[in-house]
Structure formats: C-alpha cells, structure tokens
C-alpha cells in the first residue's frame, strides 16, 4: 500500500541512485573545477565552488521540470550561444589564474582568506555550471527515464529525482577537497603556491576548450 502511495516508483528510484553513483565516480568538469579551486585557495574555497555548482544544478533542475530546457534543446543557436559563453568564462578564469602564477600575486591564489574570495568561488562555480547547457539537457534527457507518468505528476518526480545527483556527489567532493586542501595549506606560503595557481589555470583552460569543442559531458 505504501509503495503505491510514493510519488516515485521505488524500483526506478533504486536504478536512478545506482546510475547517480556511477556518474559521480566518473571524472568530469565539475570535479576538475572544484579541484582547481581547492588547489588555488584551500578547502573553504573548494566547498564554496561546490555549493556554487550545486546552485547552478538547482536552476537546471527547475528549468527541466518546467520544460524550459526543452526550448534550449529545440533551438541549436541558443544552445551554441550558451556553450560558447560558458567556455569563454572558463578560458577567462584560466588566463587570469596563469597570469597570477607568472606574476606571483593577485588572481585566484592571492584571495585565500577573505570572505569575498569565497563569494567569488561560489559565483564562479554557479556560472560555470549554469552556462553549461549540457547540464540542463542531462536533467531533461536522463532524469525522465526514471519517471513513471502514471504515478504522480512528472514535474514533481523531476524535482524529487533531480537533486539526488548533486547530493550523491557530496561524499566524493568531501574526499577530493580534503586531499587537495591539505596540499594547498602546506604550499600556501611557499613559491609552490604559484605552481598551484598555474595548475588551476591549466585545468580551467582545458575545461573551457573542452566545452567550446562540444565534447560530451
């Protein structure tokens, strides 16, 4: 009786959670972005970037539930414009970080402790995720596979299933941030910090080029 009252089919939910675990364990742009932010600014900056990514994902989930993502999918020019905007933003971050590494001051790595640095990391994570239309298309194309239209409204099931992917990724991000954060803390006051900025910048440039080339997420 309880099984029939649930808004999401339990068997489909189990399959979706398993798929989420597999997707989370597969390295991708979000993981690389959080790694770069942590290396350049420590664990707090890594978590700020993570929550920014989660905020962007929440917007994509709401858009997919409302059907807005379908409009983007139906208009290739709009999809391309969003992809280019996201790629250019990542390239800008990468160039900024590498310039900071060459100068030895400023940029991503110099703003490690102020609150404004955490806000910048959140904003960068949010924009990076929001400007990647493939994230919205993922929620539009993948999540509905686990929706049972005869059980409850599709939009309700989308709102239940969608957040489970970022929630499932929290343990992995915790391990990633903890490890990279220790490295950043040890090297923060040494010349190796410039290498961390350079590594972060290289990651951002790679992500921007990948998104600009239209590589699969």
PDB file of N, CA and C in Angstrom, residues 8 13 16 20 57-58 60-62 64-65 138-139 142-144 147 155-168:
ATOM      1  N   UNK A   8       7.366   8.505  -6.339  1.00  0.00           N
ATOM      2  CA  UNK A   8       8.364   7.943  -7.256  1.00  0.00           C
ATOM      3  C   UNK A   8       8.377   6.431  -7.100  1.00  0.00           C
ATOM      4  N   UNK A  13      13.583   4.422  -8.582  1.00  0.00           N
ATOM      5  CA  UNK A  13      14.426   5.228  -7.706  1.00  0.00           C
ATOM      6  C   UNK A  13      15.748   4.522  -7.416  1.00  0.00           C
ATOM      7  N   UNK A  16      17.908   4.755 -10.425  1.00  0.00           N
ATOM      8  CA  UNK A  16      18.417   6.111 -10.605  1.00  0.00           C
ATOM      9  C   UNK A  16      19.568   6.392  -9.650  1.00  0.00           C
ATOM     10  N   UNK A  20      23.331   7.395 -10.507  1.00  0.00           N
ATOM     11  CA  UNK A  20      23.951   8.599  -9.950  1.00  0.00           C
ATOM     12  C   UNK A  20      25.340   8.291  -9.393  1.00  0.00           C
ATOM     13  N   UNK A  57      23.139  23.715 -10.608  1.00  0.00           N
ATOM     14  CA  UNK A  57      22.394  22.490 -10.915  1.00  0.00           C
ATOM     15  C   UNK A  57      20.935  22.629 -10.510  1.00  0.00           C
ATOM     16  N   UNK A  58      20.685  23.321  -9.390  1.00  0.00           N
ATOM     17  CA  UNK A  58      19.301  23.518  -8.943  1.00  0.00           C
ATOM     18  C   UNK A  58      18.506  24.317  -9.970  1.00  0.00           C
ATOM     19  N   UNK A  60      19.108  24.385 -13.198  1.00  0.00           N
ATOM     20  CA  UNK A  60      18.877  23.481 -14.328  1.00  0.00           C
ATOM     21  C   UNK A  60      17.747  22.496 -14.026  1.00  0.00           C
ATOM     22  N   UNK A  61      17.696  22.005 -12.792  1.00  0.00           N
ATOM     23  CA  UNK A  61      16.643  21.062 -12.417  1.00  0.00           C
ATOM     24  C   UNK A  61      15.274  21.725 -12.508  1.00  0.00           C
ATOM     25  N   UNK A  62      15.164  22.941 -11.976  1.00  0.00           N
ATOM     26  CA  UNK A  62      13.894  23.672 -12.038  1.00  0.00           C
ATOM     27  C   UNK A  62      13.501  23.956 -13.483  1.00  0.00           C
ATOM     28  N   UNK A  64      14.391  22.207 -16.151  1.00  0.00           N
ATOM     29  CA  UNK A  64      13.991  20.957 -16.796  1.00  0.00           C
ATOM     30  C   UNK A  64      12.584  20.567 -16.367  1.00  0.00           C
ATOM     31  N   UNK A  65      12.279  20.734 -15.071  1.00  0.00           N
ATOM     32  CA  UNK A  65      10.945  20.397 -14.582  1.00  0.00           C
ATOM     33  C   UNK A  65       9.890  21.287 -15.222  1.00  0.00           C
ATOM     34  N   UNK A 138      21.120  17.202 -19.676  1.00  0.00           N
ATOM     35  CA  UNK A 138      21.263  15.958 -18.932  1.00  0.00           C
ATOM     36  C   UNK A 138      20.026  15.712 -18.072  1.00  0.00           C
ATOM     37  N   UNK A 139      19.605  16.735 -17.332  1.00  0.00           N
ATOM     38  CA  UNK A 139      18.430  16.572 -16.483  1.00  0.00           C
ATOM     39  C   UNK A 139      17.164  16.395 -17.322  1.00  0.00           C
ATOM     40  N   UNK A 142      17.981  12.584 -19.153  1.00  0.00           N
ATOM     41  CA  UNK A 142      18.310  11.420 -18.335  1.00  0.00           C
ATOM     42  C   UNK A 142      17.293  11.169 -17.226  1.00  0.00           C
ATOM     43  N   UNK A 143      16.964  12.205 -16.475  1.00  0.00           N
ATOM     44  CA  UNK A 143      16.063  12.032 -15.330  1.00  0.00           C
ATOM     45  C   UNK A 143      14.687  11.492 -15.744  1.00  0.00           C
ATOM     46  N   UNK A 144      14.090  11.956 -16.859  1.00  0.00           N
ATOM     47  CA  UNK A 144      12.777  11.427 -17.237  1.00  0.00           C
ATOM     48  C   UNK A 144      12.750   9.919 -17.492  1.00  0.00           C
ATOM     49  N   UNK A 147      11.119   8.383 -14.557  1.00  0.00           N
ATOM     50  CA  UNK A 147       9.824   8.954 -14.172  1.00  0.00           C
ATOM     51  C   UNK A 147       8.709   8.040 -14.632  1.00  0.00           C
ATOM     52  N   UNK A 155       6.556  16.605 -13.301  1.00  0.00           N
ATOM     53  CA  UNK A 155       7.372  17.692 -12.757  1.00  0.00           C
ATOM     54  C   UNK A 155       7.719  17.431 -11.291  1.00  0.00           C
ATOM     55  N   UNK A 156       6.785  16.816 -10.536  1.00  0.00           N
ATOM     56  CA  UNK A 156       7.043  16.510  -9.138  1.00  0.00           C
ATOM     57  C   UNK A 156       8.153  15.464  -9.006  1.00  0.00           C
ATOM     58  N   UNK A 157       8.090  14.442  -9.844  1.00  0.00           N
ATOM     59  CA  UNK A 157       9.122  13.408  -9.814  1.00  0.00           C
ATOM     60  C   UNK A 157      10.475  13.969 -10.246  1.00  0.00           C
ATOM     61  N   UNK A 158      10.461  14.912 -11.209  1.00  0.00           N
ATOM     62  CA  UNK A 158      11.708  15.552 -11.630  1.00  0.00           C
ATOM     63  C   UNK A 158      12.336  16.329 -10.479  1.00  0.00           C
ATOM     64  N   UNK A 159      11.500  17.006  -9.699  1.00  0.00           N
ATOM     65  CA  UNK A 159      12.003  17.792  -8.576  1.00  0.00           C
ATOM     66  C   UNK A 159      12.511  16.905  -7.445  1.00  0.00           C
ATOM     67  N   UNK A 160      11.997  15.681  -7.360  1.00  0.00           N
ATOM     68  CA  UNK A 160      12.465  14.740  -6.338  1.00  0.00           C
ATOM     69  C   UNK A 160      13.760  14.064  -6.781  1.00  0.00           C
ATOM     70  N   UNK A 161      13.792  13.623  -8.027  1.00  0.00           N
ATOM     71  CA  UNK A 161      14.947  12.873  -8.521  1.00  0.00           C
ATOM     72  C   UNK A 161      16.150  13.769  -8.818  1.00  0.00           C
ATOM     73  N   UNK A 162      15.900  14.936  -9.392  1.00  0.00           N
ATOM     74  CA  UNK A 162      16.987  15.808  -9.828  1.00  0.00           C
ATOM     75  C   UNK A 162      18.027  16.101  -8.758  1.00  0.00           C
ATOM     76  N   UNK A 163      17.624  16.561  -7.561  1.00  0.00           N
ATOM     77  CA  UNK A 163      18.613  16.917  -6.530  1.00  0.00           C
ATOM     78  C   UNK A 163      19.426  15.733  -6.016  1.00  0.00           C
ATOM     79  N   UNK A 164      18.981  14.516  -6.265  1.00  0.00           N
ATOM     80  CA  UNK A 164      19.700  13.360  -5.728  1.00  0.00           C
ATOM     81  C   UNK A 164      21.087  13.212  -6.342  1.00  0.00           C
ATOM     82  N   UNK A 165      21.268  13.684  -7.565  1.00  0.00           N
ATOM     83  CA  UNK A 165      22.595  13.587  -8.192  1.00  0.00           C
ATOM     84  C   UNK A 165      23.630  14.451  -7.467  1.00  0.00           C
ATOM     85  N   UNK A 166      23.366  15.751  -7.260  1.00  0.00           N
ATOM     86  CA  UNK A 166      24.359  16.536  -6.506  1.00  0.00           C
ATOM     87  C   UNK A 166      24.515  16.064  -5.064  1.00  0.00           C
ATOM     88  N   UNK A 167      23.425  15.591  -4.447  1.00  0.00           N
ATOM     89  CA  UNK A 167      23.519  15.101  -3.070  1.00  0.00           C
ATOM     90  C   UNK A 167      24.440  13.881  -3.011  1.00  0.00           C
ATOM     91  N   UNK A 168      24.311  13.006  -4.007  1.00  0.00           N
ATOM     92  CA  UNK A 168      25.139  11.798  -4.049  1.00  0.00           C
ATOM     93  C   UNK A 168      26.611  12.136  -4.224  1.00  0.00           C
TER      94      UNK A 168
END
